[in-house]
CSV table of C-alpha atoms in Angstrom, one decimal:
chain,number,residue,atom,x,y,z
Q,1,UNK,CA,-172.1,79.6,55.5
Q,2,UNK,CA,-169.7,80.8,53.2
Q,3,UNK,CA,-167.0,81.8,56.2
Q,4,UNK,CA,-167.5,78.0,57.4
Q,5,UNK,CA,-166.6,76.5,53.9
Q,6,UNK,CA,-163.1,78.5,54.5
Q,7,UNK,CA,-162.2,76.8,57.7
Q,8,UNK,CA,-159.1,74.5,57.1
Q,9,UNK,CA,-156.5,73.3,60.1
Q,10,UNK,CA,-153.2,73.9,58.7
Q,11,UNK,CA,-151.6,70.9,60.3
Q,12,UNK,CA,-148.1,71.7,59.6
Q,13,UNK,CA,-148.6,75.5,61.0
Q,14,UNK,CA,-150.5,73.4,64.6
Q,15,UNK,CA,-146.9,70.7,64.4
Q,16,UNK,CA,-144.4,73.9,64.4
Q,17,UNK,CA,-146.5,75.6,67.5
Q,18,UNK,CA,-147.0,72.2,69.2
Q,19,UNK,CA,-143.1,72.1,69.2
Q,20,UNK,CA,-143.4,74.5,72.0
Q,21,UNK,CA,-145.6,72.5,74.3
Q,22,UNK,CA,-143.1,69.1,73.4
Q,23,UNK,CA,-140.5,71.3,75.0
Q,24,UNK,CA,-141.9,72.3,77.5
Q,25,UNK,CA,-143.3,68.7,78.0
Q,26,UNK,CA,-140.5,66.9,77.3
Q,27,UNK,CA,-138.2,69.5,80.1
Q,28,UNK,CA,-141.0,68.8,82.6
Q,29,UNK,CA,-140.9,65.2,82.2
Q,30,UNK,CA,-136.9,64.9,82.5
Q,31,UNK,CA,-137.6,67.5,85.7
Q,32,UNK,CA,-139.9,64.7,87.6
Q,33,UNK,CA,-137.5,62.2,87.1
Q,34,UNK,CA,-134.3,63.5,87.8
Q,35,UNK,CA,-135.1,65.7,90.3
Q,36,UNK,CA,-136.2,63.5,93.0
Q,37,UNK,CA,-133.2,61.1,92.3
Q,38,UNK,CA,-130.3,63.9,93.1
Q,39,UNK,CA,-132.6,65.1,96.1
Q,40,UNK,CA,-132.5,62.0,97.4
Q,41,UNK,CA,-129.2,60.2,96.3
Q,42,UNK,CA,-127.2,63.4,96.0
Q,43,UNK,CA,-128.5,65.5,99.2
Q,44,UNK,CA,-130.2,62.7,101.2
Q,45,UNK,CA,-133.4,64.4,101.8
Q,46,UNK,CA,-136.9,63.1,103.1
Q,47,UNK,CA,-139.8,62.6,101.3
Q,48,UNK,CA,-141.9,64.6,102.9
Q,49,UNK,CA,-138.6,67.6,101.3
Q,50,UNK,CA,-138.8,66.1,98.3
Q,51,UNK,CA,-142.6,65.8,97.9
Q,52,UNK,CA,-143.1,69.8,99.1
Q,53,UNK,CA,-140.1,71.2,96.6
Q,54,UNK,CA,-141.6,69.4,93.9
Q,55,UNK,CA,-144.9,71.1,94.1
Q,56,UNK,CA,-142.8,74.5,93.4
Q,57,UNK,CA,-144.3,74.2,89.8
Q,58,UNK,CA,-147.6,74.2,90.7
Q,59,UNK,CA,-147.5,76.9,93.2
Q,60,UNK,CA,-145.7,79.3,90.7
Q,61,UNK,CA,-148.1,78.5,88.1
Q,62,UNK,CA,-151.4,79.1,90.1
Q,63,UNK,CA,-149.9,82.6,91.3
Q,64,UNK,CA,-148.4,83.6,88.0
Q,65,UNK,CA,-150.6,81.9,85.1
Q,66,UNK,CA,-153.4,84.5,85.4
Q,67,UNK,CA,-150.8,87.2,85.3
Q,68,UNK,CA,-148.9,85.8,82.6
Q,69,UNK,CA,-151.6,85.9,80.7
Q,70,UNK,CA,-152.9,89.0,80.2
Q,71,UNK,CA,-149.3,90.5,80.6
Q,72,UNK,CA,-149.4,88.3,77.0
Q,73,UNK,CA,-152.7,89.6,76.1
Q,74,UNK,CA,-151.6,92.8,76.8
Q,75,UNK,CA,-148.0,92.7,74.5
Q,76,UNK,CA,-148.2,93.5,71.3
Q,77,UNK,CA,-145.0,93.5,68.8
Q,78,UNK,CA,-144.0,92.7,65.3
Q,79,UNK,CA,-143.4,88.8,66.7
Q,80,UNK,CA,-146.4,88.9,67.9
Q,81,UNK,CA,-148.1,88.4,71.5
Q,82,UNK,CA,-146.7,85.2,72.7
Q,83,UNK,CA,-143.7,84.9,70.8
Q,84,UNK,CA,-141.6,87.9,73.0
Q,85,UNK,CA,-142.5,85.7,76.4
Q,86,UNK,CA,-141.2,82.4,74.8
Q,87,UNK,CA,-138.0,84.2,73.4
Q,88,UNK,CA,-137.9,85.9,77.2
Q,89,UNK,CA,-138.4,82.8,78.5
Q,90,UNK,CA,-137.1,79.7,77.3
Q,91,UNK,CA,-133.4,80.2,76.8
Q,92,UNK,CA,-132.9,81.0,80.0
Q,93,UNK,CA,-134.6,78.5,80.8
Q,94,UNK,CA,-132.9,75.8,79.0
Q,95,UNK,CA,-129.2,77.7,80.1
Q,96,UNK,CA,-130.9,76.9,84.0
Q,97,UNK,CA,-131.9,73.4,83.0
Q,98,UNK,CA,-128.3,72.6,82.0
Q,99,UNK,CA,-126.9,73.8,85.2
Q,100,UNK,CA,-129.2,72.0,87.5
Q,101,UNK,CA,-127.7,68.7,87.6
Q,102,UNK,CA,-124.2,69.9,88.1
Q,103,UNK,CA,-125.0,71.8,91.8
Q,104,UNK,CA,-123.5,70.0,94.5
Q,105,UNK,CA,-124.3,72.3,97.5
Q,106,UNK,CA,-128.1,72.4,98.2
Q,107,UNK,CA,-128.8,75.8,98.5
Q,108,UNK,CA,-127.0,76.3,95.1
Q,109,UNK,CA,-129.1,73.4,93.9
Q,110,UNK,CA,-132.4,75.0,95.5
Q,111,UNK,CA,-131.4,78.6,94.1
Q,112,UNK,CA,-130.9,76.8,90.3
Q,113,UNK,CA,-134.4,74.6,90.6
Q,114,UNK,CA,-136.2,77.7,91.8
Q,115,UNK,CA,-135.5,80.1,89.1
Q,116,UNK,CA,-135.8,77.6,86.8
Q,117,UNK,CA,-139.5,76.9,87.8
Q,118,UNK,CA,-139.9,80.8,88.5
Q,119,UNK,CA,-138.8,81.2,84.5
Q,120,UNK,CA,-141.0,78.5,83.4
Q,121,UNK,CA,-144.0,80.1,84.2
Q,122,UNK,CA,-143.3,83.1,82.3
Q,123,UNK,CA,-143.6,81.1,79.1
Q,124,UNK,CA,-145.9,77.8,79.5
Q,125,UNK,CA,-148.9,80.2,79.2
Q,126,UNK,CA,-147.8,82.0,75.9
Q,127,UNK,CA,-146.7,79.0,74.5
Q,128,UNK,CA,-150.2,77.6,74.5
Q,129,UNK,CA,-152.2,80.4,73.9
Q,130,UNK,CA,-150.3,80.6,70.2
Q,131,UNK,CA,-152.9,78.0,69.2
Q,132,UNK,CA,-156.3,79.9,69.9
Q,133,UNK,CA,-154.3,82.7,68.9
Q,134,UNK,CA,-154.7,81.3,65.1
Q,135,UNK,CA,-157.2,78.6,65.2
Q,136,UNK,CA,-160.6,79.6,64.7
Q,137,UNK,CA,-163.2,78.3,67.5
Q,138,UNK,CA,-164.6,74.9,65.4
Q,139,UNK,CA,-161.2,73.8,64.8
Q,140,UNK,CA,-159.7,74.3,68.4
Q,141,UNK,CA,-160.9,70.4,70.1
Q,142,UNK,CA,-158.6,69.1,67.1
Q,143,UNK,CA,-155.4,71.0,67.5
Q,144,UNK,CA,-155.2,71.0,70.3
Q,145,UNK,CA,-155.1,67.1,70.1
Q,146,UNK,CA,-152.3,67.6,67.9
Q,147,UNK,CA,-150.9,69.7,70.3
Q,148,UNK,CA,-151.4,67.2,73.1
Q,149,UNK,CA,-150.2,64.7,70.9
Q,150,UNK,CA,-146.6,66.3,70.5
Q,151,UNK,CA,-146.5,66.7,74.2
Q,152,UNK,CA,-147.0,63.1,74.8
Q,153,UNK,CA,-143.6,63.1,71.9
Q,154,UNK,CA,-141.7,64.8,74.3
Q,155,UNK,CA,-142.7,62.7,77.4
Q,156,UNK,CA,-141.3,59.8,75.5
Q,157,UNK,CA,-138.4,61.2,74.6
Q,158,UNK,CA,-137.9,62.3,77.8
Q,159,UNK,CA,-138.5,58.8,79.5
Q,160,UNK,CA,-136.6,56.7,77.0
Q,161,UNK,CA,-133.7,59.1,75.7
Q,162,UNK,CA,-133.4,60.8,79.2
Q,163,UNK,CA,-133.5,57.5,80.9
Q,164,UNK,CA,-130.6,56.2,78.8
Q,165,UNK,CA,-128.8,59.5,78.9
Q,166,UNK,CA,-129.0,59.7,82.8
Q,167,UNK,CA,-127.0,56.7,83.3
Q,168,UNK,CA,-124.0,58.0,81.2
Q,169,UNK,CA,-122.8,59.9,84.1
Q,170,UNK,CA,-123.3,60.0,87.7
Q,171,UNK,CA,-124.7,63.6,87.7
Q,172,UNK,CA,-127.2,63.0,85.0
Q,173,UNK,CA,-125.8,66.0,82.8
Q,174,UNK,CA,-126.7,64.4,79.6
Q,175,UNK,CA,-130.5,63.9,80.2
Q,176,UNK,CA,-130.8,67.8,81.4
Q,177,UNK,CA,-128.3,68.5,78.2
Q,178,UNK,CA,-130.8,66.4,75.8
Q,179,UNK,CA,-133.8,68.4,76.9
Q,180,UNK,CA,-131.7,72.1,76.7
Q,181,UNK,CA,-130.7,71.4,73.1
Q,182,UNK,CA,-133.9,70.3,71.9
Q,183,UNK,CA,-135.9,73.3,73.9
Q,184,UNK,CA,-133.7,75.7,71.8
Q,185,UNK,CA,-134.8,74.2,68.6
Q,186,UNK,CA,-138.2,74.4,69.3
Q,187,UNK,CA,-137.4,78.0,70.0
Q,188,UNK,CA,-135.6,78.1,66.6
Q,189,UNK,CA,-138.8,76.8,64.9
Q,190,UNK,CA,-141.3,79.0,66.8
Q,191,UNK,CA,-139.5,82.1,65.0
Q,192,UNK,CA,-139.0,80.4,61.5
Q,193,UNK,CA,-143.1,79.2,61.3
Q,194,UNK,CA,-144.9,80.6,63.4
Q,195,UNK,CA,-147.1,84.6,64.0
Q,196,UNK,CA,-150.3,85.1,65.2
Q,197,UNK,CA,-152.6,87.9,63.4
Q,198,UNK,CA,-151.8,90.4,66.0
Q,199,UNK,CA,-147.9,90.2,64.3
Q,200,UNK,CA,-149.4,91.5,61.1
Q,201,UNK,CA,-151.9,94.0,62.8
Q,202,UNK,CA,-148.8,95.6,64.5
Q,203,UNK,CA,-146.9,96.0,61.6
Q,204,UNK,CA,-149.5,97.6,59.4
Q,205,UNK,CA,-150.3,100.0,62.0
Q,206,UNK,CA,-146.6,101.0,62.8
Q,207,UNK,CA,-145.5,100.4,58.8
Q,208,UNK,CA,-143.5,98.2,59.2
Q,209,UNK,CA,-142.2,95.6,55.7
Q,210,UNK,CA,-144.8,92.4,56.3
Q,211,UNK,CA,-142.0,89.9,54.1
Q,212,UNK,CA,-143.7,87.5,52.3
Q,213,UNK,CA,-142.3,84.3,54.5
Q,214,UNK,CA,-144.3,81.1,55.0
Q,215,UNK,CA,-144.4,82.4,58.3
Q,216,UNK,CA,-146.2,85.7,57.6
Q,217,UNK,CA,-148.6,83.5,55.1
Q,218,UNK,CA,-149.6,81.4,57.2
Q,219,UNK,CA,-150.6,84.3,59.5
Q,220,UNK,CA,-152.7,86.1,57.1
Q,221,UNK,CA,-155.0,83.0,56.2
Q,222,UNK,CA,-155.5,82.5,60.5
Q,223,UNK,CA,-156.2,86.2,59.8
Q,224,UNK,CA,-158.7,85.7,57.3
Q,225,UNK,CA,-160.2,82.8,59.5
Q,226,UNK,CA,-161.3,84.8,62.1
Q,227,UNK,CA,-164.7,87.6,61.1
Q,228,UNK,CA,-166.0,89.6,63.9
Q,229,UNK,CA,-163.0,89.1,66.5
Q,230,UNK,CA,-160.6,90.2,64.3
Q,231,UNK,CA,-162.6,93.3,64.0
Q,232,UNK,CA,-162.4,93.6,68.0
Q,233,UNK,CA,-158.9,93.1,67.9
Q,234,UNK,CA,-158.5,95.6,65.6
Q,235,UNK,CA,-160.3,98.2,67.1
Q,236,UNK,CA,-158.5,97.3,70.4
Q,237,UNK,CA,-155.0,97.7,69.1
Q,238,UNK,CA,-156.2,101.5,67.5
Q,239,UNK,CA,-156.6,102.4,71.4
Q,240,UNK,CA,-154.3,100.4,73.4
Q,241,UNK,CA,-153.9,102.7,76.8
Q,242,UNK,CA,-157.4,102.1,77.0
Q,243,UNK,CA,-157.1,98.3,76.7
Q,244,UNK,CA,-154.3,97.9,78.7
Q,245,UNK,CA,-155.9,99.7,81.8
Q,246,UNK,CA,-159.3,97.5,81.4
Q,247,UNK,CA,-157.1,94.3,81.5
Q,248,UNK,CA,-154.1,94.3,83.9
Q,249,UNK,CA,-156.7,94.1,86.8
Q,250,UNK,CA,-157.5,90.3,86.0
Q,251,UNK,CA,-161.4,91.7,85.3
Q,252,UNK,CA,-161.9,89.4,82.6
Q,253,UNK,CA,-164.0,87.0,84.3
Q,254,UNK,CA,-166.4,90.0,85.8
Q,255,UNK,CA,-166.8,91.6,82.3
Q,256,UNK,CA,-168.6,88.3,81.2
Q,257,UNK,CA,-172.5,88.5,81.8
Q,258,UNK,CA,-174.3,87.2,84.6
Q,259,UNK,CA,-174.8,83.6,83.0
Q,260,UNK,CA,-171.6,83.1,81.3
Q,261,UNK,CA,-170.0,83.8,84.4
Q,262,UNK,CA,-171.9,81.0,86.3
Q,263,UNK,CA,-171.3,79.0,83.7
Q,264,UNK,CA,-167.6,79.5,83.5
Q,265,UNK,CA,-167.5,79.2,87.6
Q,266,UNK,CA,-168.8,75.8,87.1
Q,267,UNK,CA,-166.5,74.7,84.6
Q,268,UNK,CA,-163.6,75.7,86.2
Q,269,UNK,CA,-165.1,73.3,89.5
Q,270,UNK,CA,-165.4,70.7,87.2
Q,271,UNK,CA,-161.6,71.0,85.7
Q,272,UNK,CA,-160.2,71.5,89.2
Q,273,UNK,CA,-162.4,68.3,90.5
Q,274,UNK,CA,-161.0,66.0,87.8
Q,275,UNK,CA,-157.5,67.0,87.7
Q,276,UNK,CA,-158.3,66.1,91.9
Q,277,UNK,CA,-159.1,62.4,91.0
Q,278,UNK,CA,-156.4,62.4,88.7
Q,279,UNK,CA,-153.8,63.6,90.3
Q,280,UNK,CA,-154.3,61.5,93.2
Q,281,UNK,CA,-154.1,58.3,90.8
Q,282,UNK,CA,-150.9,59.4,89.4
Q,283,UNK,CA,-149.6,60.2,92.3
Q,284,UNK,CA,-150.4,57.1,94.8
Q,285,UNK,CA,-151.3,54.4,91.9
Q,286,UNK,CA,-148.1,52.4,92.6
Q,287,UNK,CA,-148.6,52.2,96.1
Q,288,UNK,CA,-151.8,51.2,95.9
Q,289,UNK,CA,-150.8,48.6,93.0
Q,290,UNK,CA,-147.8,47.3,95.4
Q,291,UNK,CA,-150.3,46.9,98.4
Q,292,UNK,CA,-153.2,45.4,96.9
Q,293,UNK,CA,-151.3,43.1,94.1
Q,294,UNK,CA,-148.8,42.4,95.6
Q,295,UNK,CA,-146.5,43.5,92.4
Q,296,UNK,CA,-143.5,45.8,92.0
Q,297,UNK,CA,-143.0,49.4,92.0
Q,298,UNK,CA,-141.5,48.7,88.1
Q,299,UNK,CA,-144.9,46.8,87.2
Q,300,UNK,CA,-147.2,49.4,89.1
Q,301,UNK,CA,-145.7,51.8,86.8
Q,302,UNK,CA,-146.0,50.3,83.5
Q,303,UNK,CA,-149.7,50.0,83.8
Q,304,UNK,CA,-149.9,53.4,84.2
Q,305,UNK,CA,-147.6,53.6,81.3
Q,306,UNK,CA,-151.4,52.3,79.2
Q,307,UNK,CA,-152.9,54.4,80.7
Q,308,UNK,CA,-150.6,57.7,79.3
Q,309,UNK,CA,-150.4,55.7,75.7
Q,310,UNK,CA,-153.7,55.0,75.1
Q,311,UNK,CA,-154.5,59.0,76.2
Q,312,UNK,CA,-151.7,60.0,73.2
Q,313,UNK,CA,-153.0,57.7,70.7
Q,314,UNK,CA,-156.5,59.2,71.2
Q,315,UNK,CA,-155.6,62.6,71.5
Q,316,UNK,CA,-156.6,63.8,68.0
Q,317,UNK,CA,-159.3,61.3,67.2
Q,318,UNK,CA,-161.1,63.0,71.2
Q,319,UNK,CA,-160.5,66.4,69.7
Q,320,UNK,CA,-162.8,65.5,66.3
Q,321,UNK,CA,-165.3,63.5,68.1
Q,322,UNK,CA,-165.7,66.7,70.1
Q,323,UNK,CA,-165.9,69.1,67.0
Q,324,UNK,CA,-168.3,66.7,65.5
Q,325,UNK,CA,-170.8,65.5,68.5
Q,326,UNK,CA,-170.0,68.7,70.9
Q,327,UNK,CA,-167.7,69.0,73.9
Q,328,UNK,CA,-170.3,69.2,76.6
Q,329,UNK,CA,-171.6,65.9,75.3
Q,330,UNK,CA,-167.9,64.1,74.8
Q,331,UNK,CA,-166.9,65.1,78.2
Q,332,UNK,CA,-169.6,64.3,79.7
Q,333,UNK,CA,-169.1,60.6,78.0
Q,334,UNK,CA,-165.5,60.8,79.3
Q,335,UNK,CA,-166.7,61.8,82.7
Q,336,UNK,CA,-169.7,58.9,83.1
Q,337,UNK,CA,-166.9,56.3,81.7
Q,338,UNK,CA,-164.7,57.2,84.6
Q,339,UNK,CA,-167.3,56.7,87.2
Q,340,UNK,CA,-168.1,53.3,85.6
Q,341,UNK,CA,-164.6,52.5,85.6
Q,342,UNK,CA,-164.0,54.3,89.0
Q,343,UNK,CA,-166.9,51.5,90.4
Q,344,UNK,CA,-165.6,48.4,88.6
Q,345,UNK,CA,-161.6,49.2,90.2
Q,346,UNK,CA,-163.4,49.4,93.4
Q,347,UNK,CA,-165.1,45.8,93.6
Q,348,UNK,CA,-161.3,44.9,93.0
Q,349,UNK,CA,-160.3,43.1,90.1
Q,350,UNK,CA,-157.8,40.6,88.6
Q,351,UNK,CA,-154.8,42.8,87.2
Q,352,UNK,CA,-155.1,41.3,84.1
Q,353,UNK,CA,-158.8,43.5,84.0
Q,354,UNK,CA,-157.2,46.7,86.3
Q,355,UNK,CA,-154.8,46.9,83.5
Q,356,UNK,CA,-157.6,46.8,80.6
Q,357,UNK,CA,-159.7,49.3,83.0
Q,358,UNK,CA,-156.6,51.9,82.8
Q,359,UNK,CA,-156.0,51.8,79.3
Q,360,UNK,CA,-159.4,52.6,78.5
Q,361,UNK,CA,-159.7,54.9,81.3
Q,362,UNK,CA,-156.4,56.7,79.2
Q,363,UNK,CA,-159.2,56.9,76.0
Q,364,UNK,CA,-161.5,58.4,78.4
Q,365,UNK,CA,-159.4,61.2,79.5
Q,366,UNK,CA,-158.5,62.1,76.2
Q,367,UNK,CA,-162.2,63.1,75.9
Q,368,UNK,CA,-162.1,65.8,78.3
Q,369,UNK,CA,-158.7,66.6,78.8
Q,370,UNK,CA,-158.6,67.4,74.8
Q,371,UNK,CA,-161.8,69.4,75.0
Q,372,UNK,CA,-162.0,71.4,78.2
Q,373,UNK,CA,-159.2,73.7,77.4
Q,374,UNK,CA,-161.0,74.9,74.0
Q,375,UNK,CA,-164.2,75.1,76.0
Q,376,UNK,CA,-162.7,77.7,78.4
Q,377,UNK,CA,-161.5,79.6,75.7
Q,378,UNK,CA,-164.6,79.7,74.4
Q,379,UNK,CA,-165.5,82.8,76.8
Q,380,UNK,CA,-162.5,84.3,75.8
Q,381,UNK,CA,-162.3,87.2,72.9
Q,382,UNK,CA,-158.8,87.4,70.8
Q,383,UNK,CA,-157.5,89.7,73.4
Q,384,UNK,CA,-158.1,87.6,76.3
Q,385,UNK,CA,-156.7,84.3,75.1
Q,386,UNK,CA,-153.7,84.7,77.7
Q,387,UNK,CA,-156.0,85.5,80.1
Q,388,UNK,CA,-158.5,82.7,80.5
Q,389,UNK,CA,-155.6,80.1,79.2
Q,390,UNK,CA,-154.5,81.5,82.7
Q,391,UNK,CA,-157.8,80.7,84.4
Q,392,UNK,CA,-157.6,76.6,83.3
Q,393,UNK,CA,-154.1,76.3,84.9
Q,394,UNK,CA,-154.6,78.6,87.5
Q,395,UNK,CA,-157.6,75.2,88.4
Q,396,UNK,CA,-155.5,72.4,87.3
Q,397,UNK,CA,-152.4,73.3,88.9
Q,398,UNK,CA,-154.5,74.0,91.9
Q,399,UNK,CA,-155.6,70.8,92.2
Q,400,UNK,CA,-152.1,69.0,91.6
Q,401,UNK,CA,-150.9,70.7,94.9
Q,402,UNK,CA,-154.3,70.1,96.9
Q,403,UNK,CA,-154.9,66.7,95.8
Q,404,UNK,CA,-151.4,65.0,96.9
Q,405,UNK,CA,-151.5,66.3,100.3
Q,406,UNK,CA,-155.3,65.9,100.9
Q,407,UNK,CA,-155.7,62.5,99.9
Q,408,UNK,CA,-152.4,61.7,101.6
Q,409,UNK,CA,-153.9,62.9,104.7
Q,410,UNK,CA,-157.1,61.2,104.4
Q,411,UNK,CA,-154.7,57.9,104.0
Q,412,UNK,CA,-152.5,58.3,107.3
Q,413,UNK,CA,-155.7,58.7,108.8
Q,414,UNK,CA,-157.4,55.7,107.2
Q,415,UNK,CA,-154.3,53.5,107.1
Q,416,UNK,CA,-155.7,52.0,103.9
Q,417,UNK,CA,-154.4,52.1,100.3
Q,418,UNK,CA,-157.9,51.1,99.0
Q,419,UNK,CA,-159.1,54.4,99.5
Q,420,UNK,CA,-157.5,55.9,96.4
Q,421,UNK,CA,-160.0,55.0,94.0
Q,422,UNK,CA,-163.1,55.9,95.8
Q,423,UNK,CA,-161.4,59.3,96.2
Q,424,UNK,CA,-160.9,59.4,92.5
Q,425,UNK,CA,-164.8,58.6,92.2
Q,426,UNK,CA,-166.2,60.9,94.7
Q,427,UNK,CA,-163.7,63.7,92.7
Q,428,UNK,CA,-165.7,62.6,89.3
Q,429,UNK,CA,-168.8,62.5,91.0
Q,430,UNK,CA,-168.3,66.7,92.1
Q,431,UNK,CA,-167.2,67.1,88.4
Q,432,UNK,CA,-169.9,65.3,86.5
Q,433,UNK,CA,-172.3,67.4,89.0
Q,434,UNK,CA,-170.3,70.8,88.4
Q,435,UNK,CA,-170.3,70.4,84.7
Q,436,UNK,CA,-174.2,69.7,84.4
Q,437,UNK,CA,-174.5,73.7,84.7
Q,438,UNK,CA,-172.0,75.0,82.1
Q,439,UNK,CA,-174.5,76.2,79.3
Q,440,UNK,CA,-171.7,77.5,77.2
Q,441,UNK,CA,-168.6,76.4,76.0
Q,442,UNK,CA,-169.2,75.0,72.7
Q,443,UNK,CA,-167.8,76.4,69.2
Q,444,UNK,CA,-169.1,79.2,67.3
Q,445,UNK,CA,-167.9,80.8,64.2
């Protein structure tokens, strides 16, 4: 009881990591939008190009997240675990980013968009993990709303600033320019605020001068936070050849017992079943707006755009309700107001109702999206953060490039755009199933 008392969420010290994720966000969102456009204005490809090469992300991410991980788990430095990736990472990253809109022979082009995803991947693990890394388990639902919440920041800026920037020149330097500068100050920041426990652990042990920087402080009371994993950790880092050879084989999942691992399995189902129904929406909504409303591609879009606000607005209050009432129980509210909603879309409503279905939908979402990434780092020990951070995109980003293409094939065959949202339903339904069997996943101290 007395440990519990001690549990505080430094806010500022979640703001300076979340930084990380509104970079990589905000790169991401300027990436989805630009992209396409040169593809198609600058190199006249088809859509069928242009869908494929934009699923590069995904593919990279379900091959290296895993990897990435534990590589993380496995580094250990005076900066840290994550903190060498990111500094690996991202300025090469943003130097790519920069040169992407001024290739003007495709292969050139292909050669730029492909390292850059290949580079990405080597730091969008790390740079989430930093949060587990010093946020004990009860505290984890609400940073990472925070966290969630500054990625939504960089969406915005990406969609209003980037939108405006892009027009500036016919090569869209500017938006690309925009999201390079500010990717380098979130780098700046990462190094001025933010270490992990394992920073301090590694200088003590190789005695190296621990300066008393905000920084360092902030470390030691995440240190202080943690009780019987920090113990682990420490006794991992005193035999690290050891450690190293258990891990680099990806066996974290088969170390779990029996029951945990079923109940991990499950989860993981569940996250790839809902990021199915998801991704189909986002990806086919205005298509299925156009056809059955009869409205634009402009006004399609915007009620998505509730939809994406209402999920940022409720991003930290989802992550509390979970710590207070439990994540099973608040996802499994999210998931059972999806189906509802799921049935309601189907009978067809006015679009004055479709768009209130969305934005509440958007609340929805925010209950599980906020809470399923804590819950699968709940089977995860200090030194395996990376690795089962690895496992939940290694799901969703398998279902972003299985979704698209299945549900567009179930459509050519079908003919039918009202398909979309039964999909989505029958995708829920799996989920809601899936996740009945996870017995574990809730916060412990």
């Amino acid at each position: 009881m007395e440990i519990q008392t001690k549990l505080r969420l430094n806010y500022w010290q979640i703001i300076f990591i979340g930084f990380g994720f509104l970079a990589s966000s905000l790169a991401w969102a300027v990436y989805n939008a630009q992209v396409p456009l040169i593809l198609d204005e600058r190199f006249s490809l088809s859509r069928t190009l242009i869908g494929t090469i934009m699923t590069i992300d995904n593919f990279f991410g379900v091959i290296l997240q895993p990897l990435i991980g534990t590589w993380s788990d496995n580094t250990h430095s005076r900066f840290g675990r994550r903190l060498p990736w990111i500094a690996l990472g991202l300025p090469i990253c943003a130097l790519l980013f920069t040169l992407v809109p001024l290739q003007t022979v495709l292969w050139q082009f292909m050669l730029v968009i492909v390292s850059f995803n290949f580079i990405m991947a080597l730091w969008r693990s790390p740079v989430v993990s930093i949060m587990p890394d010093v946020v004990p388990s009860p505290l984890r639902s609400e940073a990472n709303g925070i966290i969630n919440l500054m990625g939504g920041v960089g969406s915005i800026i990406a969609f209003y600033y980037g939108g405006v920037l892009s027009d500036l020149t016919e090569d869209k330097f500017y938006a690309f320019f925009m999201a390079s500068i500010i990717m380098m100050l979130a780098l700046i920041l990462l190094f001025l605020f933010v270490r992990d426990p394992d920073s301090l652990l590694y200088k003590e042990t190789h005695g190296i001068l621990i300066r008393n920087s905000l920084a360092n402080r902030w470390a030691r009371l995440s240190q202080q936070q943690f009780t019987e994993e920090y113990s682990a950790l420490v006794d991992e880092n005193s035999n690290t050849e050891s450690t190293v050879k258990q891990r680099t084989s990806l066996t974290a999942f088969l170390d779990l017992p029996s029951q945990k691992q079923k109940s991990l399995a499950a989860l993981l189902i569940a996250i790839f079943a809902w990021f199915m129904g998801n991704n189909a929406i986002e990806t086919f909504f205005t298509l299925f707006a156009t056809n059955t409303y009869g409205i634009s591609g402009g006004q399609a879009t915007m009620m998505l755009a509730g939809f994406s606000l209402a999920f940022l607005l409720f991003a930290v209050p989802a992550g509390r309700i979970g710590h207070k009432f439990g994540r099973k129980r608040t996802i499994l509210i999210g998931l059972i107001g999806f189906i509802i909603i799921f049935v309601l879309i189907i009978a067809k409503p006015s679009q004055m109702l479709l768009q209130f279905l969305l934005i509440i939908a958007g609340f929805f979402w925010a209950f599980i999206n906020i809470n399923s990434l804590p819950m699968v780092l709940e089977f995860a020990t200090l030194s395996s953060i990376g690795t089962f951070t690895g496992y939940y995109y290694m799901f969703s980003f398998s279902a972003s490039i299985v979704s698209p293409i299945f549900y567009g094939f179930l459509q050519d065959i079908f003919q039918t755009n009202a398909l979309l949202f039964v999909f989505a339903l029958v995708c829920f339904i799996v989920a809601f199933s899936s996740f009945l069997f996870v017995k574990h996943g809730e916060e412990h101290l």
